[in-house]
Amino acid sequence: MHVSHDPTAPAAEAIGFDQFLAVDIRIGTILEAHPFPEARKSAYKLLIDFGPAIGRKRSSAQITEHYALEQLPGLQVAAVVNFPPRQIGKFMSEVLTLGFPDEAGKVVLFHPSTPVPNGGRLF
């Protein structure tokens, strides 16, 4: 299945509510952000705290266009926490940090406008 980042693309095929519930999207706070020079596409390595039930997880995120390393710690972000870990070079990415494309297709992080408890699940 190909996912289009084109804002003019039609909506994806309809799914059942149970399929939506199978994707576990949680909120977490970025604790650390580091350069990831080994990545094929410009990215950062993130350590994100999802609260006591999920814990701390690592993610590779292609967010270098809009975010400087020093502005990321403390920022809350949404991520899919129940995908299998993915090896990216020598780095194991444990969660998929979520974002939307800007006009140029660069990632803008998806995060709450008001602080919420880490580990909260999207509904």
N, CA, C and O atoms as a GROMACS GRO file, in nm:
protein
  492
    1MET      N    1   0.084  -0.117   0.000
    1MET     CA    2   0.000   0.000   0.000
    1MET      C    3   0.090   0.124   0.000
    1MET      O    4   0.182   0.135   0.081
    2HIS      N    5   0.061   0.216  -0.090
    2HIS     CA    6   0.136   0.341  -0.099
    2HIS      C    7   0.056   0.451  -0.031
    2HIS      O    8  -0.064   0.466  -0.055
    3VAL      N    9   0.123   0.528   0.053
    3VAL     CA   10   0.059   0.641   0.120
    3VAL      C   11   0.107   0.767   0.051
    3VAL      O   12   0.228   0.792   0.043
    4SER      N   13   0.013   0.846   0.002
    4SER     CA   14   0.047   0.969  -0.067
    4SER      C   15   0.059   1.084   0.033
    4SER      O   16  -0.022   1.097   0.124
    5HIS      N   17   0.161   1.167   0.014
    5HIS     CA   18   0.178   1.287   0.096
    5HIS      C   19   0.124   1.409   0.023
    5HIS      O   20   0.139   1.522   0.070
    6ASP      N   21   0.060   1.386  -0.092
    6ASP     CA   22   0.003   1.492  -0.174
    6ASP      C   23  -0.129   1.538  -0.113
    6ASP      O   24  -0.222   1.458  -0.100
    7PRO      N   25  -0.140   1.666  -0.076
    7PRO     CA   26  -0.264   1.714  -0.014
    7PRO      C   27  -0.384   1.712  -0.107
    7PRO      O   28  -0.498   1.725  -0.062
    8THR      N   29  -0.361   1.695  -0.237
    8THR     CA   30  -0.472   1.688  -0.332
    8THR      C   31  -0.516   1.545  -0.361
    8THR      O   32  -0.611   1.524  -0.436
    9ALA      N   33  -0.448   1.447  -0.301
    9ALA     CA   34  -0.484   1.307  -0.323
    9ALA      C   35  -0.619   1.277  -0.258
    9ALA      O   36  -0.651   1.336  -0.155
   10PRO      N   37  -0.697   1.187  -0.318
   10PRO     CA   38  -0.826   1.153  -0.257
   10PRO      C   39  -0.805   1.078  -0.125
   10PRO      O   40  -0.696   1.029  -0.097
   11ALA      N   41  -0.911   1.070  -0.046
   11ALA     CA   42  -0.906   0.998   0.081
   11ALA      C   43  -0.873   0.851   0.056
   11ALA      O   44  -0.907   0.796  -0.048
   12ALA      N   45  -0.807   0.789   0.153
   12ALA     CA   46  -0.774   0.647   0.144
   12ALA      C   47  -0.903   0.564   0.150
   12ALA      O   48  -1.010   0.614   0.187
   13GLU      N   49  -0.890   0.438   0.114
   13GLU     CA   50  -1.003   0.345   0.119
   13GLU      C   51  -1.061   0.338   0.261
   13GLU      O   52  -0.987   0.344   0.359
   14ALA      N   53  -1.192   0.326   0.270
   14ALA     CA   54  -1.260   0.320   0.401
   14ALA      C   55  -1.213   0.198   0.480
   14ALA      O   56  -1.190   0.091   0.424
   15ILE      N   57  -1.199   0.217   0.612
   15ILE     CA   58  -1.163   0.108   0.703
   15ILE      C   59  -1.267   0.102   0.813
   15ILE      O   60  -1.344   0.196   0.833
   16GLY      N   61  -1.268  -0.009   0.885
   16GLY     CA   62  -1.358  -0.022   0.999
   16GLY      C   63  -1.298   0.044   1.122
   16GLY      O   64  -1.177   0.063   1.130
   17PHE      N   65  -1.383   0.078   1.219
   17PHE     CA   66  -1.337   0.142   1.341
   17PHE      C   67  -1.239   0.053   1.417
   17PHE      O   68  -1.145   0.103   1.479
   18ASP      N   69  -1.259  -0.078   1.412
   18ASP     CA   70  -1.167  -0.171   1.478
   18ASP      C   71  -1.027  -0.161   1.420
   18ASP      O   72  -0.928  -0.174   1.492
   19GLN      N   73  -1.016  -0.138   1.288
   19GLN     CA   74  -0.885  -0.122   1.226
   19GLN      C   75  -0.817   0.005   1.278
   19GLN      O   76  -0.697   0.005   1.304
   20PHE      N   77  -0.894   0.112   1.293
   20PHE     CA   78  -0.839   0.236   1.348
   20PHE      C   79  -0.788   0.212   1.490
   20PHE      O   80  -0.679   0.256   1.525
   21LEU      N   81  -0.868   0.143   1.571
   21LEU     CA   82  -0.829   0.118   1.710
   21LEU      C   83  -0.705   0.031   1.721
   21LEU      O   84  -0.637   0.034   1.824
   22ALA      N   85  -0.674  -0.047   1.618
   22ALA     CA   86  -0.555  -0.133   1.620
   22ALA      C   87  -0.426  -0.050   1.615
   22ALA      O   88  -0.320  -0.098   1.658
   23VAL      N   89  -0.432   0.072   1.564
   23VAL     CA   90  -0.315   0.159   1.557
   23VAL      C   91  -0.308   0.237   1.689
   23VAL      O   92  -0.395   0.319   1.717
   24ASP      N   93  -0.206   0.209   1.767
   24ASP     CA   94  -0.191   0.270   1.900
   24ASP      C   95  -0.106   0.397   1.889
   24ASP      O   96   0.016   0.390   1.882
   25ILE      N   97  -0.174   0.513   1.888
   25ILE     CA   98  -0.106   0.642   1.877
   25ILE      C   99  -0.108   0.707   2.014
   25ILE      O  100  -0.214   0.733   2.071
   26ARG      N  101   0.012   0.734   2.066
   26ARG     CA  102   0.027   0.791   2.201
   26ARG      C  103   0.103   0.922   2.195
   26ARG      O  104   0.171   0.953   2.098
   27ILE      N  105   0.089   0.999   2.303
   27ILE     CA  106   0.162   1.125   2.318
   27ILE      C  107   0.283   1.101   2.408
   27ILE      O  108   0.275   1.028   2.507
   28GLY      N  109   0.393   1.162   2.372
   28GLY     CA  110   0.514   1.152   2.453
   28GLY      C  111   0.592   1.282   2.448
   28GLY      O  112   0.568   1.366   2.361
   29THR      N  113   0.684   1.297   2.541
   29THR     CA  114   0.768   1.416   2.546
   29THR      C  115   0.910   1.380   2.504
   29THR      O  116   0.968   1.284   2.554
   30ILE      N  117   0.963   1.456   2.410
   30ILE     CA  118   1.101   1.432   2.366
   30ILE      C  119   1.195   1.467   2.480
   30ILE      O  120   1.194   1.579   2.531
   31LEU      N  121   1.277   1.370   2.520
   31LEU     CA  122   1.376   1.391   2.625
   31LEU      C  123   1.511   1.432   2.566
   31LEU      O  124   1.579   1.520   2.620
   32GLU      N  125   1.548   1.368   2.455
   32GLU     CA  126   1.678   1.393   2.392
   32GLU      C  127   1.662   1.394   2.241
   32GLU      O  128   1.578   1.323   2.186
   33ALA      N  129   1.743   1.475   2.175
   33ALA     CA  130   1.750   1.478   2.029
   33ALA      C  131   1.897   1.485   1.989
   33ALA      O  132   1.973   1.568   2.041
   34HIS      N  133   1.937   1.399   1.897
   34HIS     CA  134   2.076   1.392   1.854
   34HIS      C  135   2.084   1.389   1.702
   34HIS      O  136   1.991   1.345   1.635
   35PRO      N  137   2.197   1.435   1.648
   35PRO     CA  138   2.216   1.424   1.503
   35PRO      C  139   2.217   1.277   1.460
   35PRO      O  140   2.248   1.189   1.540
   36PHE      N  141   2.183   1.252   1.336
   36PHE     CA  142   2.186   1.117   1.280
   36PHE      C  143   2.254   1.124   1.143
   36PHE      O  144   2.190   1.104   1.039
   37PRO      N  145   2.385   1.152   1.144
   37PRO     CA  146   2.456   1.174   1.017
   37PRO      C  147   2.462   1.049   0.928
   37PRO      O  148   2.483   1.061   0.807
   38GLU      N  149   2.444   0.931   0.986
   38GLU     CA  150   2.450   0.807   0.906
   38GLU      C  151   2.324   0.782   0.824
   38GLU      O  152   2.324   0.700   0.733
   39ALA      N  153   2.216   0.852   0.856
   39ALA     CA  154   2.088   0.831   0.785
   39ALA      C  155   2.101   0.875   0.639
   39ALA      O  156   2.169   0.972   0.608
   40ARG      N  157   2.033   0.800   0.550
   40ARG     CA  158   2.035   0.835   0.407
   40ARG      C  159   1.968   0.970   0.382
   40ARG      O  160   2.017   1.050   0.302
   41LYS      N  161   1.856   0.996   0.451
   41LYS     CA  162   1.789   1.125   0.443
   41LYS      C  163   1.812   1.196   0.576
   41LYS      O  164   1.816   1.132   0.681
   42SER      N  165   1.826   1.326   0.572
   42SER     CA  166   1.856   1.405   0.691
   42SER      C  167   1.754   1.378   0.802
   42SER      O  168   1.633   1.394   0.782
   43ALA      N  169   1.804   1.337   0.919
   43ALA     CA  170   1.715   1.298   1.029
   43ALA      C  171   1.783   1.321   1.164
   43ALA      O  172   1.903   1.347   1.173
   44TYR      N  173   1.701   1.311   1.268
   44TYR     CA  174   1.749   1.316   1.406
   44TYR      C  175   1.713   1.185   1.475
   44TYR      O  176   1.619   1.116   1.436
   45LYS      N  177   1.790   1.152   1.578
   45LYS     CA  178   1.757   1.041   1.669
   45LYS      C  179   1.688   1.103   1.790
   45LYS      O  180   1.741   1.195   1.852
   46LEU      N  181   1.570   1.052   1.824
   46LEU     CA  182   1.494   1.105   1.937
   46LEU      C  183   1.478   1.000   2.045
   46LEU      O  184   1.465   0.881   2.015
   47LEU      N  185   1.478   1.043   2.170
   47LEU     CA  186   1.438   0.959   2.283
   47LEU      C  187   1.312   1.025   2.339
   47LEU      O  188   1.314   1.142   2.379
   48ILE      N  189   1.202   0.949   2.341
   48ILE     CA  190   1.071   1.004   2.377
   48ILE      C  191   1.014   0.928   2.497
   48ILE      O  192   1.017   0.805   2.500
   49ASP      N  193   0.964   1.002   2.596
   49ASP     CA  194   0.903   0.943   2.716
   49ASP      C  195   0.752   0.936   2.696
   49ASP      O  196   0.685   1.038   2.683
   50PHE      N  197   0.698   0.812   2.695
   50PHE     CA  198   0.554   0.790   2.677
   50PHE      C  199   0.485   0.754   2.809
   50PHE      O  200   0.376   0.698   2.807
   51GLY      N  201   0.547   0.785   2.921
   51GLY     CA  202   0.485   0.756   3.050
   51GLY      C  203   0.513   0.615   3.098
   51GLY      O  204   0.580   0.538   3.030
   52PRO      N  205   0.461   0.580   3.217
   52PRO     CA  206   0.497   0.453   3.280
   52PRO      C  207   0.452   0.328   3.205
   52PRO      O  208   0.521   0.226   3.212
   53ALA      N  209   0.341   0.330   3.135
   53ALA     CA  210   0.292   0.208   3.068
   53ALA      C  211   0.376   0.173   2.945
   53ALA      O  212   0.402   0.055   2.921
   54ILE      N  213   0.417   0.272   2.867
   54ILE     CA  214   0.493   0.249   2.743
   54ILE      C  215   0.642   0.266   2.767
   54ILE      O  216   0.723   0.192   2.711
   55GLY      N  217   0.680   0.364   2.848
   55GLY     CA  218   0.820   0.389   2.878
   55GLY      C  219   0.887   0.479   2.777
   55GLY      O  220   0.821   0.552   2.702
   56ARG      N  221   1.018   0.474   2.776
   56ARG     CA  222   1.099   0.556   2.686
   56ARG      C  223   1.128   0.476   2.560
   56ARG      O  224   1.168   0.360   2.566
   57LYS      N  225   1.108   0.541   2.446
   57LYS     CA  226   1.129   0.476   2.317
   57LYS      C  227   1.212   0.565   2.226
   57LYS      O  228   1.213   0.688   2.241
   58ARG      N  229   1.283   0.501   2.132
   58ARG     CA  230   1.367   0.575   2.038
   58ARG      C  231   1.297   0.585   1.902
   58ARG      O  232   1.220   0.497   1.863
   59SER      N  233   1.324   0.695   1.833
   59SER     CA  234   1.266   0.716   1.701
   59SER      C  235   1.363   0.792   1.613
   59SER      O  236   1.435   0.880   1.660
   60SER      N  237   1.366   0.758   1.486
   60SER     CA  238   1.437   0.836   1.386
   60SER      C  239   1.332   0.922   1.317
   60SER      O  240   1.230   0.871   1.272
   61ALA      N  241   1.358   1.052   1.307
   61ALA     CA  242   1.260   1.142   1.248
   61ALA      C  243   1.326   1.237   1.149
   61ALA      O  244   1.427   1.300   1.180
   62GLN      N  245   1.269   1.246   1.030
   62GLN     CA  246   1.320   1.335   0.925
   62GLN      C  247   1.257   1.474   0.943
   62GLN      O  248   1.171   1.515   0.865
   63ILE      N  249   1.303   1.543   1.045
   63ILE     CA  250   1.243   1.672   1.083
   63ILE      C  251   1.345   1.785   1.086
   63ILE      O  252   1.322   1.888   1.149
   64THR      N  253   1.457   1.766   1.018
   64THR     CA  254   1.567   1.863   1.026
   64THR      C  255   1.536   1.995   0.956
   64THR      O  256   1.602   2.095   0.985
   65GLU      N  257   1.440   1.998   0.865
   65GLU     CA  258   1.408   2.122   0.792
   65GLU      C  259   1.344   2.228   0.881
   65GLU      O  260   1.370   2.347   0.866
   66HIS      N  261   1.259   2.184   0.975
   66HIS     CA  262   1.182   2.278   1.056
   66HIS      C  263   1.223   2.286   1.203
   66HIS      O  264   1.178   2.374   1.275
   67TYR      N  265   1.310   2.194   1.248
   67TYR     CA  266   1.340   2.186   1.390
   67TYR      C  267   1.491   2.179   1.414
   67TYR      O  268   1.561   2.098   1.352
   68ALA      N  269   1.540   2.264   1.503
   68ALA     CA  270   1.678   2.256   1.548
   68ALA      C  271   1.684   2.160   1.666
   68ALA      O  272   1.588   2.151   1.742
   69LEU      N  273   1.794   2.090   1.682
   69LEU     CA  274   1.809   1.993   1.792
   69LEU      C  275   1.772   2.052   1.927
   69LEU      O  276   1.703   1.988   2.006
   70GLU      N  277   1.819   2.175   1.952
   70GLU     CA  278   1.799   2.233   2.085
   70GLU      C  279   1.654   2.270   2.116
   70GLU      O  280   1.621   2.290   2.233
   71GLN      N  281   1.568   2.280   2.016
   71GLN     CA  282   1.429   2.314   2.043
   71GLN      C  283   1.340   2.192   2.065
   71GLN      O  284   1.223   2.206   2.100
   72LEU      N  285   1.394   2.072   2.045
   72LEU     CA  286   1.311   1.951   2.054
   72LEU      C  287   1.289   1.898   2.196
   72LEU      O  288   1.176   1.859   2.227
   73PRO      N  289   1.390   1.894   2.283
   73PRO     CA  290   1.362   1.844   2.418
   73PRO      C  291   1.251   1.924   2.486
   73PRO      O  292   1.253   2.047   2.487
   74GLY      N  293   1.155   1.852   2.543
   74GLY     CA  294   1.041   1.914   2.609
   74GLY      C  295   0.918   1.923   2.520
   74GLY      O  296   0.808   1.946   2.570
   75LEU      N  297   0.934   1.905   2.390
   75LEU     CA  298   0.822   1.911   2.297
   75LEU      C  299   0.743   1.780   2.301
   75LEU      O  300   0.802   1.672   2.294
   76GLN      N  301   0.612   1.789   2.312
   76GLN     CA  302   0.529   1.669   2.308
   76GLN      C  303   0.496   1.637   2.162
   76GLN      O  304   0.466   1.726   2.082
   77VAL      N  305   0.502   1.508   2.129
   77VAL     CA  306   0.475   1.461   1.994
   77VAL      C  307   0.388   1.336   2.000
   77VAL      O  308   0.383   1.266   2.101
   78ALA      N  309   0.320   1.310   1.889
   78ALA     CA  310   0.240   1.188   1.876
   78ALA      C  311   0.322   1.085   1.799
   78ALA      O  312   0.399   1.120   1.709
   79ALA      N  313   0.304   0.958   1.835
   79ALA     CA  314   0.375   0.851   1.766
   79ALA      C  315   0.294   0.722   1.770
   79ALA      O  316   0.217   0.698   1.863
   80VAL      N  317   0.312   0.640   1.667
   80VAL     CA  318   0.256   0.505   1.667
   80VAL      C  319   0.352   0.420   1.749
   80VAL      O  320   0.471   0.411   1.717
   81VAL      N  321   0.301   0.356   1.854
   81VAL     CA  322   0.389   0.281   1.945
   81VAL      C  323   0.377   0.129   1.928
   81VAL      O  324   0.447   0.055   1.997
   82ASN      N  325   0.290   0.082   1.839
   82ASN     CA  326   0.275  -0.063   1.827
   82ASN      C  327   0.314  -0.119   1.690
   82ASN      O  328   0.267  -0.226   1.652
   83PHE      N  329   0.398  -0.047   1.616
   83PHE     CA  330   0.462  -0.104   1.497
   83PHE      C  331   0.584  -0.181   1.544
   83PHE      O  332   0.639  -0.150   1.650
   84PRO      N  333   0.629  -0.282   1.468
   84PRO     CA  334   0.754  -0.348   1.505
   84PRO      C  335   0.871  -0.250   1.493
   84PRO      O  336   0.868  -0.161   1.409
   85PRO      N  337   0.975  -0.266   1.576
   85PRO     CA  338   1.094  -0.180   1.563
   85PRO      C  339   1.151  -0.191   1.422
   85PRO      O  340   1.139  -0.295   1.356
   86ARG      N  341   1.214  -0.083   1.376
   86ARG     CA  342   1.269  -0.079   1.240
   86ARG      C  343   1.415  -0.038   1.247
   86ARG      O  344   1.449   0.066   1.305
   87GLN      N  345   1.502  -0.119   1.187
   87GLN     CA  346   1.645  -0.090   1.184
   87GLN      C  347   1.672   0.015   1.077
   87GLN      O  348   1.641  -0.006   0.960
   88ILE      N  349   1.731   0.127   1.117
   88ILE     CA  350   1.769   0.233   1.024
   88ILE      C  351   1.918   0.255   1.042
   88ILE      O  352   1.961   0.323   1.135
   89GLY      N  353   1.995   0.196   0.952
   89GLY     CA  354   2.140   0.197   0.969
   89GLY      C  355   2.174   0.119   1.095
   89GLY      O  356   2.131   0.005   1.112
   90LYS      N  357   2.253   0.180   1.183
   90LYS     CA  358   2.289   0.115   1.310
   90LYS      C  359   2.193   0.152   1.423
   90LYS      O  360   2.216   0.115   1.538
   91PHE      N  361   2.086   0.223   1.390
   91PHE     CA  362   1.991   0.273   1.490
   91PHE      C  363   1.860   0.195   1.481
   91PHE      O  364   1.807   0.174   1.372
   92MET      N  365   1.807   0.152   1.596
   92MET     CA  366   1.679   0.083   1.601
   92MET      C  367   1.571   0.183   1.639
   92MET      O  368   1.568   0.233   1.752
   93SER      N  369   1.482   0.213   1.544
   93SER     CA  370   1.370   0.304   1.568
   93SER      C  371   1.253   0.221   1.621
   93SER      O  372   1.208   0.128   1.555
   94GLU      N  373   1.205   0.257   1.741
   94GLU     CA  374   1.103   0.176   1.809
   94GLU      C  375   0.961   0.228   1.790
   94GLU      O  376   0.865   0.154   1.808
   95VAL      N  377   0.946   0.355   1.753
   95VAL     CA  378   0.814   0.415   1.732
   95VAL      C  379   0.819   0.503   1.607
   95VAL      O  380   0.926   0.546   1.565
   96LEU      N  381   0.702   0.528   1.548
   96LEU     CA  382   0.691   0.615   1.432
   96LEU      C  383   0.637   0.750   1.477
   96LEU      O  384   0.519   0.762   1.510
   97THR      N  385   0.724   0.850   1.479
   97THR     CA  386   0.684   0.986   1.516
   97THR      C  387   0.603   1.044   1.401
   97THR      O  388   0.642   1.032   1.285
   98LEU      N  389   0.489   1.107   1.433
   98LEU     CA  390   0.395   1.150   1.331
   98LEU      C  391   0.407   1.298   1.296
   98LEU      O  392   0.438   1.382   1.381
   99GLY      N  393   0.383   1.328   1.171
   99GLY     CA  394   0.385   1.464   1.123
   99GLY      C  395   0.306   1.477   0.993
   99GLY      O  396   0.257   1.378   0.939
  100PHE      N  397   0.296   1.599   0.946
  100PHE     CA  398   0.227   1.628   0.821
  100PHE      C  399   0.323   1.700   0.728
  100PHE      O  400   0.415   1.768   0.775
  101PRO      N  401   0.304   1.688   0.597
  101PRO     CA  402   0.392   1.759   0.504
  101PRO      C  403   0.353   1.906   0.491
  101PRO      O  404   0.235   1.941   0.489
  102ASP      N  405   0.456   1.992   0.483
  102ASP     CA  406   0.429   2.132   0.452
  102ASP      C  407   0.415   2.146   0.300
  102ASP      O  408   0.407   2.045   0.231
  103GLU      N  409   0.412   2.268   0.249
  103GLU     CA  410   0.395   2.290   0.106
  103GLU      C  411   0.505   2.225   0.023
  103GLU      O  412   0.482   2.187  -0.092
  104ALA      N  413   0.624   2.212   0.081
  104ALA     CA  414   0.739   2.153   0.010
  104ALA      C  415   0.755   2.004   0.040
  104ALA      O  416   0.850   1.941  -0.008
  105GLY      N  417   0.664   1.947   0.118
  105GLY     CA  418   0.674   1.805   0.152
  105GLY      C  419   0.762   1.774   0.271
  105GLY      O  420   0.790   1.658   0.298
  106LYS      N  421   0.808   1.877   0.343
  106LYS     CA  422   0.892   1.858   0.461
  106LYS      C  423   0.804   1.836   0.584
  106LYS      O  424   0.695   1.892   0.592
  107VAL      N  425   0.852   1.757   0.678
  107VAL     CA  426   0.771   1.715   0.792
  107VAL      C  427   0.753   1.825   0.897
  107VAL      O  428   0.848   1.888   0.940
  108VAL      N  429   0.626   1.845   0.935
  108VAL     CA  430   0.588   1.931   1.047
  108VAL      C  431   0.529   1.837   1.151
  108VAL      O  432   0.431   1.768   1.124
  109LEU      N  433   0.587   1.834   1.270
  109LEU     CA  434   0.543   1.741   1.374
  109LEU      C  435   0.398   1.764   1.416
  109LEU      O  436   0.349   1.877   1.418
  110PHE      N  437   0.332   1.655   1.449
  110PHE     CA  438   0.195   1.657   1.500
  110PHE      C  439   0.206   1.656   1.652
  110PHE      O  440   0.257   1.561   1.710
  111HIS      N  441   0.157   1.762   1.717
  111HIS     CA  442   0.166   1.769   1.863
  111HIS      C  443   0.048   1.848   1.918
  111HIS      O  444  -0.012   1.928   1.847
  112PRO      N  445   0.014   1.826   2.047
  112PRO     CA  446  -0.101   1.895   2.105
  112PRO      C  447  -0.073   2.043   2.126
  112PRO      O  448   0.041   2.084   2.145
  113SER      N  449  -0.180   2.123   2.122
  113SER     CA  450  -0.167   2.266   2.143
  113SER      C  451  -0.160   2.302   2.292
  113SER      O  452  -0.121   2.413   2.328
  114THR      N  453  -0.197   2.206   2.377
  114THR     CA  454  -0.193   2.221   2.522
  114THR      C  455  -0.124   2.098   2.580
  114THR      O  456  -0.151   1.987   2.531
  115PRO      N  457  -0.038   2.109   2.680
  115PRO     CA  458   0.026   1.990   2.738
  115PRO      C  459  -0.077   1.889   2.788
  115PRO      O  460  -0.178   1.925   2.848
  116VAL      N  461  -0.048   1.762   2.763
  116VAL     CA  462  -0.132   1.652   2.808
  116VAL      C  463  -0.043   1.547   2.873
  116VAL      O  464   0.078   1.547   2.850
  117PRO      N  465  -0.099   1.456   2.955
  117PRO     CA  466  -0.015   1.355   3.021
  117PRO      C  467   0.050   1.260   2.920
  117PRO      O  468  -0.014   1.212   2.827
  118ASN      N  469   0.179   1.235   2.939
  118ASN     CA  470   0.250   1.137   2.854
  118ASN      C  471   0.180   1.003   2.859
  118ASN      O  472   0.134   0.959   2.965
  119GLY      N  473   0.172   0.939   2.744
  119GLY     CA  474   0.110   0.807   2.736
  119GLY      C  475  -0.035   0.811   2.694
  119GLY      O  476  -0.094   0.707   2.666
  120GLY      N  477  -0.096   0.932   2.691
  120GLY     CA  478  -0.235   0.942   2.650
  120GLY      C  479  -0.252   0.890   2.507
  120GLY      O  480  -0.168   0.913   2.420
  121ARG      N  481  -0.363   0.818   2.485
  121ARG     CA  482  -0.389   0.757   2.356
  121ARG      C  483  -0.485   0.844   2.273
  121ARG      O  484  -0.585   0.895   2.324
  122LEU      N  485  -0.451   0.857   2.145
  122LEU     CA  486  -0.536   0.933   2.053
  122LEU      C  487  -0.669   0.862   2.036
  122LEU      O  488  -0.675   0.740   2.022
  123PHE      N  489  -0.777   0.940   2.038
  123PHE     CA  490  -0.911   0.885   2.012
  123PHE      C  491  -0.990   0.984   1.930
  123PHE      O  492  -1.105   0.958   1.896
   0.00000   0.00000   0.00000
